[in-house]
Coordinates of C-alpha atoms and ligand atoms in Angstrom, one line a residue:
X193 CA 58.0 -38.3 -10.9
X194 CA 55.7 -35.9 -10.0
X195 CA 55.2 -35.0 -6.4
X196 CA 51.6 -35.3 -6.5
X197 CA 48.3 -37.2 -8.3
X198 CA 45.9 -34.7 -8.5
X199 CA 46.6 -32.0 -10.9
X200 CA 46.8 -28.8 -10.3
X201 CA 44.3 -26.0 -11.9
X202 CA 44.8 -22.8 -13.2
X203 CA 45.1 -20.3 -10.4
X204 CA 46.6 -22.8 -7.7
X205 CA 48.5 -21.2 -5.8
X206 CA 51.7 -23.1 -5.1
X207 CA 54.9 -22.5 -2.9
X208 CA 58.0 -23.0 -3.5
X209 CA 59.9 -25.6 -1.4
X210 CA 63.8 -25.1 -3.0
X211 CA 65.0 -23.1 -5.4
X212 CA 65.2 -23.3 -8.7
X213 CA 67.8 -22.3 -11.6
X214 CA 66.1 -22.1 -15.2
X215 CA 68.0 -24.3 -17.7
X216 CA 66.3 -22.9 -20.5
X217 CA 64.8 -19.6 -21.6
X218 CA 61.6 -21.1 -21.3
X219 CA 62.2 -21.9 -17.4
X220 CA 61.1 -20.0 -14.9
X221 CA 63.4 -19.2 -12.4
X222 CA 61.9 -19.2 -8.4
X223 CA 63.4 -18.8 -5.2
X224 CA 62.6 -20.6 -1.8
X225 CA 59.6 -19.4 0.0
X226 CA 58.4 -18.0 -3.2
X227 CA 54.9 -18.1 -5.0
X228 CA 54.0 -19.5 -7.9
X229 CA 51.0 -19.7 -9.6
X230 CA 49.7 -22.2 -11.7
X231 CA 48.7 -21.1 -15.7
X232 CA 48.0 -24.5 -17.0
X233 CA 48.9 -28.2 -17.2
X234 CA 51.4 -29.6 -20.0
X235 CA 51.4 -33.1 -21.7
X236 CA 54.0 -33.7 -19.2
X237 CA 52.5 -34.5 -15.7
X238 CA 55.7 -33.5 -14.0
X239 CA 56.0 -29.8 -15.6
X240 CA 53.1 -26.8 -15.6
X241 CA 53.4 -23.5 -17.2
X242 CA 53.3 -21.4 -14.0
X243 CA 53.7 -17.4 -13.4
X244 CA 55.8 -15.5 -10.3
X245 CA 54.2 -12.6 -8.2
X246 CA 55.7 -9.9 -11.3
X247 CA 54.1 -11.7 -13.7
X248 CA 56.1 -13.7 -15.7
X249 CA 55.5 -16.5 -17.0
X250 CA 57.2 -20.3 -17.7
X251 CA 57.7 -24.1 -17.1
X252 CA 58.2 -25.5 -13.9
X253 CA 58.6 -28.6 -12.4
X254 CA 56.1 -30.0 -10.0
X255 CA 58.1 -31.2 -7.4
X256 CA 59.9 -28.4 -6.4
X257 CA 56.6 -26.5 -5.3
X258 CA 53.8 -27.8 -3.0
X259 CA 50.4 -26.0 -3.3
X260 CA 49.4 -23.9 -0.4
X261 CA 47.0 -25.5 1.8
X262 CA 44.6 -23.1 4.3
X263 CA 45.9 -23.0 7.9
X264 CA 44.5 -25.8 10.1
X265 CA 41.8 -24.5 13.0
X266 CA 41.7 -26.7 16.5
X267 CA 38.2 -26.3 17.7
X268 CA 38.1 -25.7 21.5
X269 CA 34.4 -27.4 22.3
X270 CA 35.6 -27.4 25.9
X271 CA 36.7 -24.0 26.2
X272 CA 33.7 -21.9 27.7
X273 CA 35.1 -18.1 28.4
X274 CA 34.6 -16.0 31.7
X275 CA 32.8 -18.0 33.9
X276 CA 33.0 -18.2 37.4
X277 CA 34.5 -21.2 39.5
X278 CA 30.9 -22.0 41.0
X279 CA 29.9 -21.6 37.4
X280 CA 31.9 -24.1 36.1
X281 CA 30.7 -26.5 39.2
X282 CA 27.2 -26.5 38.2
X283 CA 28.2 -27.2 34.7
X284 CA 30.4 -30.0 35.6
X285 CA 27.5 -31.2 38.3
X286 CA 27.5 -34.8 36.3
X287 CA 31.1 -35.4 38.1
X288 CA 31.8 -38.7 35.6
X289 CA 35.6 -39.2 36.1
X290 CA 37.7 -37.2 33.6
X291 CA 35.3 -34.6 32.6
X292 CA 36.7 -31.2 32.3
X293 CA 36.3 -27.7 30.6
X294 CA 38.8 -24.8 30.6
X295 CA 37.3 -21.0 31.3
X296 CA 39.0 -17.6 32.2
X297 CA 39.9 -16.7 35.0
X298 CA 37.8 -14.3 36.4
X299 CA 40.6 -13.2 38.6
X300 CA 43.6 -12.9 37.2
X301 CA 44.0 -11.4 33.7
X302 CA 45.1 -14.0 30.9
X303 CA 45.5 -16.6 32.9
X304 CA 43.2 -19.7 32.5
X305 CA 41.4 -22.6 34.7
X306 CA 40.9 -26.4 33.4
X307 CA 38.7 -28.2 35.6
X308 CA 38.6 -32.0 36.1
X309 CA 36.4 -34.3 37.7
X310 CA 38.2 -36.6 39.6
X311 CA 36.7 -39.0 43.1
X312 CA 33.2 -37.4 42.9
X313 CA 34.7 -33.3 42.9
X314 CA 35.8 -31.0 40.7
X315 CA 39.5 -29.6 41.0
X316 CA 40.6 -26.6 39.1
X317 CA 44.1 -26.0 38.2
X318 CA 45.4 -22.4 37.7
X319 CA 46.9 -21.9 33.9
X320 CA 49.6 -19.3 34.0
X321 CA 50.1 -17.0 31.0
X322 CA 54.0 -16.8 31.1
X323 CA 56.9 -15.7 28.7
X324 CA 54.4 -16.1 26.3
X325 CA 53.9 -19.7 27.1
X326 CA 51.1 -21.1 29.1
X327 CA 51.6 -23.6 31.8
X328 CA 50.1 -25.4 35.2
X329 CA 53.1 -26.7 36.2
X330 CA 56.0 -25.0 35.6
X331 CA 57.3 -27.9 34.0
X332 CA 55.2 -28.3 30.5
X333 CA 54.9 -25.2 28.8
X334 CA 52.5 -24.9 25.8
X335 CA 51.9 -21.9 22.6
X336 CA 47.6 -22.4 23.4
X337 CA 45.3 -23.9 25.0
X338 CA 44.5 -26.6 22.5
X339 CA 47.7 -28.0 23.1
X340 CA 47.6 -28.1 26.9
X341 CA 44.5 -29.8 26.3
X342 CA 46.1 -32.5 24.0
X343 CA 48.7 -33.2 26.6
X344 CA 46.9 -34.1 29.5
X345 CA 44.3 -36.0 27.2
X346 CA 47.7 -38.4 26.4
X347 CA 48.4 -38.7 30.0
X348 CA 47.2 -36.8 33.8
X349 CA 50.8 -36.2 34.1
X350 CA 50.6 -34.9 37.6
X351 CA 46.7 -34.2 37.3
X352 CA 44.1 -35.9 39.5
X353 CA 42.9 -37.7 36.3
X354 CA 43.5 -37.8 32.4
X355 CA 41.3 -35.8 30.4
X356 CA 38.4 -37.6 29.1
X357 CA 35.4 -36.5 27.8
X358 CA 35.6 -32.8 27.0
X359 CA 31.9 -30.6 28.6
X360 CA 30.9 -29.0 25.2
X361 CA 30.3 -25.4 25.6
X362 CA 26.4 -24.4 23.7
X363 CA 26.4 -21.7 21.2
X364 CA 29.2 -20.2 19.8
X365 CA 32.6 -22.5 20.1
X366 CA 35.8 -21.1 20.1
X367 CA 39.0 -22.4 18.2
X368 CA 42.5 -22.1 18.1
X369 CA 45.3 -22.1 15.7
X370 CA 49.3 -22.8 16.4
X371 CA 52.0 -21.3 14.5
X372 CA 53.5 -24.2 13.4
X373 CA 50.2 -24.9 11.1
X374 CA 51.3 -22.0 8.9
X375 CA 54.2 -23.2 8.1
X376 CA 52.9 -26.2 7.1
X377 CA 50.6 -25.1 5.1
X378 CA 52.8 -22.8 3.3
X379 CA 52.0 -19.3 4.6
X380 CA 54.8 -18.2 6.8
X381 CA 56.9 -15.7 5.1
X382 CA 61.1 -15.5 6.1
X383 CA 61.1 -12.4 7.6
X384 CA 64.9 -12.0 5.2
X385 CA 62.5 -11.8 2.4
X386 CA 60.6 -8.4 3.5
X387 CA 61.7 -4.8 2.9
X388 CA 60.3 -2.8 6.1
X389 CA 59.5 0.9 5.1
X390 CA 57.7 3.5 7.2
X391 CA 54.3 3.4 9.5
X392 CA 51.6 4.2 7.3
X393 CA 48.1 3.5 9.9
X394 CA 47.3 2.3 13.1
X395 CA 45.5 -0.6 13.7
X396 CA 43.7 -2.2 16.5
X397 CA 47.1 -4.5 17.1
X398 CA 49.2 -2.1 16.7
X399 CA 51.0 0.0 14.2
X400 CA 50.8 -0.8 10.2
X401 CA 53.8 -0.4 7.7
X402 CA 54.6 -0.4 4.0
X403 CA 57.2 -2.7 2.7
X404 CA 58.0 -4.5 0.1
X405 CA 58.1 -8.3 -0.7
X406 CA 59.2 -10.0 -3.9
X407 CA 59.4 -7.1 -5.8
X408 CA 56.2 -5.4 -4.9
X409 CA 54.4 -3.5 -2.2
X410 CA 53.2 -4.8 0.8
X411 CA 51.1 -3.5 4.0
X412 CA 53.1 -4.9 6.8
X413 CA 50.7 -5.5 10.3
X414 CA 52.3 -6.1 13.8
X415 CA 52.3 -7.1 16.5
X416 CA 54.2 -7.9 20.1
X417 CA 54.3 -11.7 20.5
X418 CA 54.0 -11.5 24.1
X419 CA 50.6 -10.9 24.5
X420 CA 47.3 -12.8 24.4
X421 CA 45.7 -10.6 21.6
X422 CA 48.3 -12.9 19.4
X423 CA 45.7 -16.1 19.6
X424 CA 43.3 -13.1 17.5
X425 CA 45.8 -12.3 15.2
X426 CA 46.9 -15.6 14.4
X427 CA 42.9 -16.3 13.9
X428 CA 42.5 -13.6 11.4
X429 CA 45.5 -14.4 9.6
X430 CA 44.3 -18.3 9.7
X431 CA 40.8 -17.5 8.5
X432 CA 42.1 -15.0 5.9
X433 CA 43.7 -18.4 4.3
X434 CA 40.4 -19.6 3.3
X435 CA 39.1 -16.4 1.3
X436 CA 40.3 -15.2 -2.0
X437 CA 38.0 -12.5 -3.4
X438 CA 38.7 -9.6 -5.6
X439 CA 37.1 -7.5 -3.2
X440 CA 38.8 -8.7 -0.3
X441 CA 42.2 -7.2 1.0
X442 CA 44.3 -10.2 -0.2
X443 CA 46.3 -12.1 2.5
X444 CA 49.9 -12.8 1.4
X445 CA 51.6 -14.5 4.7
X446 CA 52.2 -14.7 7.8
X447 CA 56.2 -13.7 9.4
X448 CA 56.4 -15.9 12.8
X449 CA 58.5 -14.4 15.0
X450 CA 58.6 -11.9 17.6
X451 CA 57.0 -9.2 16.9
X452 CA 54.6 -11.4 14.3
X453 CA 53.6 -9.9 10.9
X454 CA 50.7 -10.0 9.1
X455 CA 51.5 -9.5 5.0
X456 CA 48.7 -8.0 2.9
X457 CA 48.1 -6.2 -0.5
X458 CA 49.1 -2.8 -0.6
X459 CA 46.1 -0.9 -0.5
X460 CA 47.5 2.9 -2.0
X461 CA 44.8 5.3 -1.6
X462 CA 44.3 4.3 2.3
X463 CA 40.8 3.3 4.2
X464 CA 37.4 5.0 2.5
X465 CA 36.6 7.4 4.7
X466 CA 39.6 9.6 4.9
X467 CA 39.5 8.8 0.7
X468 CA 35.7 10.7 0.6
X469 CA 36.3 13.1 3.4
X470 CA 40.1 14.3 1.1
X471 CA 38.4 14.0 -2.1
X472 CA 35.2 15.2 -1.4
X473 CA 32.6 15.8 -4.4
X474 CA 34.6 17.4 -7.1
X475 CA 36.9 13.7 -7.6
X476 CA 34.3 11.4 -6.5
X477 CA 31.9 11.2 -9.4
X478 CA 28.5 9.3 -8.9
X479 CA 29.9 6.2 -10.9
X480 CA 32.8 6.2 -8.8
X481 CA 30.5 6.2 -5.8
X482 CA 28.4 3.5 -7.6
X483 CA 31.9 0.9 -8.4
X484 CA 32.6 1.3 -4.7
X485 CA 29.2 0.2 -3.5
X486 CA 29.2 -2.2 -6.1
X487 CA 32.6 -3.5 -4.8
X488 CA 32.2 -3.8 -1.5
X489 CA 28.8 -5.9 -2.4
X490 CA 30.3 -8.1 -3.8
X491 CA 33.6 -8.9 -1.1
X492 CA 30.3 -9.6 1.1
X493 CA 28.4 -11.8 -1.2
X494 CA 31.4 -13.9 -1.0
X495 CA 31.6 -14.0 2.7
X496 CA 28.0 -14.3 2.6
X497 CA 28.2 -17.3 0.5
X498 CA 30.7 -18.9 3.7
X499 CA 28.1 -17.5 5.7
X500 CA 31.0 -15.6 7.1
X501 CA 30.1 -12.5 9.3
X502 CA 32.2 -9.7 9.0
X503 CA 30.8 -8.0 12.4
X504 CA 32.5 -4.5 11.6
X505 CA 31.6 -3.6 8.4
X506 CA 32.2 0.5 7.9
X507 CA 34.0 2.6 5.6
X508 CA 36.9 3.0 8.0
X509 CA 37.6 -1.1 7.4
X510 CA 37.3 -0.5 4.0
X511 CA 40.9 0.1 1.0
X512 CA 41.1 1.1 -2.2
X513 CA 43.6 0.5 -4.1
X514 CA 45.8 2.3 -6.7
X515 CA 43.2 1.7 -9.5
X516 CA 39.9 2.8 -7.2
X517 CA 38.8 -0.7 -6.6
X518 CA 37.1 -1.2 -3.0
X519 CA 38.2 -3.8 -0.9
X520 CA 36.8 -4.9 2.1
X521 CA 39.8 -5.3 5.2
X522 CA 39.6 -6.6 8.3
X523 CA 37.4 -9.7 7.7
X524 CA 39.2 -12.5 9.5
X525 CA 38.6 -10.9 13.0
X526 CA 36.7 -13.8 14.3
X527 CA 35.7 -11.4 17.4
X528 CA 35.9 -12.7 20.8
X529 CA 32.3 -12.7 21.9
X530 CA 33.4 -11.3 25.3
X531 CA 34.8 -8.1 23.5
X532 CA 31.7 -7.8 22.0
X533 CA 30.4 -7.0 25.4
X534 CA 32.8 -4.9 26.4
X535 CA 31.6 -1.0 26.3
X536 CA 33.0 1.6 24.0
X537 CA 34.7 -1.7 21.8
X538 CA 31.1 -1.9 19.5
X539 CA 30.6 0.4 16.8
X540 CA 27.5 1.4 17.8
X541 CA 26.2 3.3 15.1
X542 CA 27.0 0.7 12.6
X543 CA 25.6 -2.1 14.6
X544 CA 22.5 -3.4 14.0
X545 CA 20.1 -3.8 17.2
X546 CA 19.5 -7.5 17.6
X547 CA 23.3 -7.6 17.2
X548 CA 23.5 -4.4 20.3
X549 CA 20.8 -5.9 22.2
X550 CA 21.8 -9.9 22.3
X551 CA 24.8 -10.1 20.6
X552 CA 23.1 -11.9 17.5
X553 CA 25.8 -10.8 15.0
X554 CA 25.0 -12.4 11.2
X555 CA 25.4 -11.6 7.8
X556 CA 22.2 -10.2 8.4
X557 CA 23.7 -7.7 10.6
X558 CA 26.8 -6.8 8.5
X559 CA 23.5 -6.3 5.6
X560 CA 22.3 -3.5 8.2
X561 CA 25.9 -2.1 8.9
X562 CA 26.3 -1.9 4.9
X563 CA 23.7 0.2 4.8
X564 CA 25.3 2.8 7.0
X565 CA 27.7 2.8 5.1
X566 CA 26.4 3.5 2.0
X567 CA 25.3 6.4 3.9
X568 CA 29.1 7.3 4.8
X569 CA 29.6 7.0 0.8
X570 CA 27.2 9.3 -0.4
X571 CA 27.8 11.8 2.2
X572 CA 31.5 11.6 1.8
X573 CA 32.3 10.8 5.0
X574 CA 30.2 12.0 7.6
X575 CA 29.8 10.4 10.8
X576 CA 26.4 8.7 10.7
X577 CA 23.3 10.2 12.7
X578 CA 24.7 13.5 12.8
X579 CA 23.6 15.0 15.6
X580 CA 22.2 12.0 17.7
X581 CA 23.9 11.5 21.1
X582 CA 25.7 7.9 21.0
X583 CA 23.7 7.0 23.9
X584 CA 20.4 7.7 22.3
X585 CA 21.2 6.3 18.8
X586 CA 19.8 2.5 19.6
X587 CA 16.7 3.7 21.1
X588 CA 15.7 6.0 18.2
X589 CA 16.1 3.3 15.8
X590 CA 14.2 1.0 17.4
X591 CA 11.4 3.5 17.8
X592 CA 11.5 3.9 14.2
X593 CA 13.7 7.2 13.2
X594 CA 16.1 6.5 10.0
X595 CA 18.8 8.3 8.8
X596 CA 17.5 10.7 5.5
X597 CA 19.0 10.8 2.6
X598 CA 22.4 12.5 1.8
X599 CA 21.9 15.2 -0.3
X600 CA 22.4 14.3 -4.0
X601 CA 21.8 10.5 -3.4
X602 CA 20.8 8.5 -5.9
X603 CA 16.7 7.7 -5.0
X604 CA 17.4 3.0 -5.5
X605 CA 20.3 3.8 -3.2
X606 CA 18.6 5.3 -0.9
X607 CA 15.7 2.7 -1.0
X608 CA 18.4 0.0 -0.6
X609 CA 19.5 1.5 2.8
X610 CA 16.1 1.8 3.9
X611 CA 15.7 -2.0 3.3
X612 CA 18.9 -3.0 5.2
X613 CA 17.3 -1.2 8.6
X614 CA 14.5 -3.1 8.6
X615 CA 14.5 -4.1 12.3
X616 CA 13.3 -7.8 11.4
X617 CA 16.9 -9.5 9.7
X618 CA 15.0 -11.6 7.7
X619 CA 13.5 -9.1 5.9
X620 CA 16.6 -7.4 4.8
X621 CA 18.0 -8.1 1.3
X622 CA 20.9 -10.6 1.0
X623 CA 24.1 -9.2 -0.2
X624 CA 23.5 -11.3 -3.8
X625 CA 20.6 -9.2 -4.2
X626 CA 21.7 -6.3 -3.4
X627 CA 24.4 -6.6 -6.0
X628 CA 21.9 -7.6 -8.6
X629 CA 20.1 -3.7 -7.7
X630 CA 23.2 -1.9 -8.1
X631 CA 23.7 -3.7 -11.7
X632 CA 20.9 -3.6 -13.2
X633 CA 20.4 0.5 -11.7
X634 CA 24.1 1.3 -13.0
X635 CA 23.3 2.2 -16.6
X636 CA 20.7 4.8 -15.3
X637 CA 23.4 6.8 -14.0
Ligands
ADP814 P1 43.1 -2.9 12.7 O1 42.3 -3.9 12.0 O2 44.2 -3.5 13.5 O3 42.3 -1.9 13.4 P2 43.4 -1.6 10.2 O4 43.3 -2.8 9.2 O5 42.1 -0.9 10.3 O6 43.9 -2.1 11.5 O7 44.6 -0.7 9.7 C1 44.7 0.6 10.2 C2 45.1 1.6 9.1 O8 46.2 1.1 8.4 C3 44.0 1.6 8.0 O9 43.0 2.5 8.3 C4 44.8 2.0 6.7 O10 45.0 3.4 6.7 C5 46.1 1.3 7.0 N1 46.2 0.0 6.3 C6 45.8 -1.2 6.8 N2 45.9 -2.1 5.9 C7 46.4 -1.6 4.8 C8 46.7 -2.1 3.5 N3 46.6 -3.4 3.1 N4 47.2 -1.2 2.6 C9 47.3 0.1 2.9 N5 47.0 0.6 4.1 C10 46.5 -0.2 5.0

């Protein structure tokens, strides 16, 4: 019997849950862990012609893979960031029994409050960030906050009262994600199965590796489990389940464990700038220029599609690959929107102003931050307003000055960036049509 009803289509992406020995040529043989995707459908319900990560390509049977779900999100409605105690005290000024919230603690670093309503008062209770494990009691230790939360919702277990009705927080919600759901879902990788080379970049995290996994190259990201910047990572490796692009760095799995790994596509020729600033003119032909901005287009018109903003868009965050195709990296940072208003952390000269001034990030902003870097592209690598103090950059902008052209830039490319820094976001192009542009301009070449 087959494991499942529905049947799977080509390009399902499929796990394997045992191994499997061939019995005939036509078999093909997987290991554990392994993935297998699907090429088509037989007569036979229980048996799909499937192909490994090399390539090759045979029968399999149905019920030794499960197809790879995307990781689970808990949205944290309740969870409402830095905010003071009194803050919390005017929001929770209804007092009905059992309603609570959770924020930071504006005192002590990592560590959390959850406050209750309980007998006409609020009471908070201190959330200890320890050995990696969070806790108010010392007793009941929990991986996040969501599941703290689900605990005492069961039961006040010491608590002046249960957790009842949760105080949504307005505007943007925060969410978290536990280990466990990547297992589930097929995305955790045994770390047995992974080759570790050398350090090849350095990333926000920490440092970034090549390796290999079943039989071909991988980019190997890590990071200490014993810090809170492991919620992020685990949020960009969950949201990095959900997209599948050509154009965007490909996700392969997740290694739980201390430190964690994050497994991606090996990107060979490294991030676009240092590409342009190594290559310079004499390599990078105009239609080379032209495929990358044409790429990296397109990995947005996808996200734009989820109405996913990207929020760091620049030629630093951006691969290429062995065969020159750009690929947009770094996508799944679903950023804090308290970094964001932390100094020195915001690219400011690829940030657009409504997104400087009131933190309005959008795919409308990511449009402007494009721009920019189709400046980068077709001036190989220069930092953008050459010349303009940081300090003064937002200022000028608003007042009206734009960057000019880079010398030898095409005249619609040019006209594109000048529509993506229009200070009004509505009146910049979507990402769909700026694709259509770069199309229909790239036999004029
Ligand atoms: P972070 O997001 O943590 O800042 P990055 O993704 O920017 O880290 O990675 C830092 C550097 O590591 C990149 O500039 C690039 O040189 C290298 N790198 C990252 N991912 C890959 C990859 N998939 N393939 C090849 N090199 C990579």
């Amino acid at each position: 019997m087959a494991n499942t009803q529905e049947i799977w289509l080509p390009g399902t992406e499929c796990v394997a849950k045992y191994e499997f020995r061939n019995s005939t040529a036509d078999d093909l043989a997987f290991g554990k862990g392994e993935i297998i995707t699907i090429v088509a459908s037989t007569k036979d319900p229980n048996w799909y012609k499937a192909k490994n990560s090399n390539g090759r390509v045979g029968m399999i049977p149905a019920n030794f893979v499960k197809k790879r779900e995307s990781v689970k999100l808990h949205m944290m409605p309740w969870f409402h960031g830095k905010i003071s105690r009194e803050g919390a005290e005017e929001l929770l000024k209804e007092l009905t029994e059992g309603l609570f919230l959770v924020r930071e603690s504006v005192n002590f670093k990592g560590d959390y409050a959850l406050c209750v309503c309980a007998g006409g008062k609020v009471e908070h209770y201190r959330i200890i960030y320890t050995d990696n494990k969070l806790t108010i009691d010392e007793d009941e230790h929990f991986d996040n906050l969501y599941q703290l939360v689900e605990h005492y919702e069961r039961d006040a277990d010491g608590l002046c009262s249960r957790l009842i009705k949760p105080l949504p927080k307005e505007g943007k919600q925060d969410f978290s994600v536990d280990k466990e759901s990547f297992v589930k879902s097929g995305w955790s990788i045994d770390k047995r199965n992974i080759n570790m080379g050398s350090t090849i970049g350095h990333g926000n995290f920490g440092d970034v590796l090549e390796g290999h996994y079943q039989g071909r190259k991988v980019a190997i990201k890590q990071l200490k489990d014993n810090t809170s910047a492991a919620q992020t990572f685990l949020k960009e490796a969950s949201i990095m389940t959900t997209l599948r692009h050509k154009n965007l760095v490909s996700f392969l799995g997740l290694v739980i464990g201390d430190p964690l790994y994050i497994v991606l596509e090996y990107m060979s020729k490294g991030n676009l700038v240092d590409y342009l600033r190594s290559r310079g003119r004499s390599v990078i032909t105009k239609p080379i220029q032209l495929n990358f901005a044409s790429d990296i287009a397109s990995g947005m018109a996808y996200l734009e599609e989820k109405n996913l903003a990207h929020r760091d868009l620049a030629a630093r965050n951006i691969l290429i690959s062995e065969e020159d195709v750009a690929k947009v990296s770094d996508f799944g940072l679903a950023r804090d929107v308290n970094l964001n208003t932390e100094v020195g952390k915001i690219p400011i000269k690829w940030t657009a102003p409504e997104a400087l001034r009131k933190n309005n990030f959008s795919v409308k902003s990511d449009v402007w931050s494009y721009g920019i870097l189709l400046w980068e592209l077709y001036s190989y690598g220069r930092v953008p307003y050459p010349r303009v103090p940081l300090a003064e950059v937002l200022t000028h902008v608003e007042k009206g000055y734009r960057m000019e052209a880079p010398e030898g830039c095409p005249e619609f490319i040019y006209r594109i960036m000048r529509e993506t820094w229009e200070l009004n976001p509505q009146k910049r192009p979507s990402f769909k049509t700026i694709l259509k542009i770069i199309a229909s301009c790239k036999g004029s070449l």
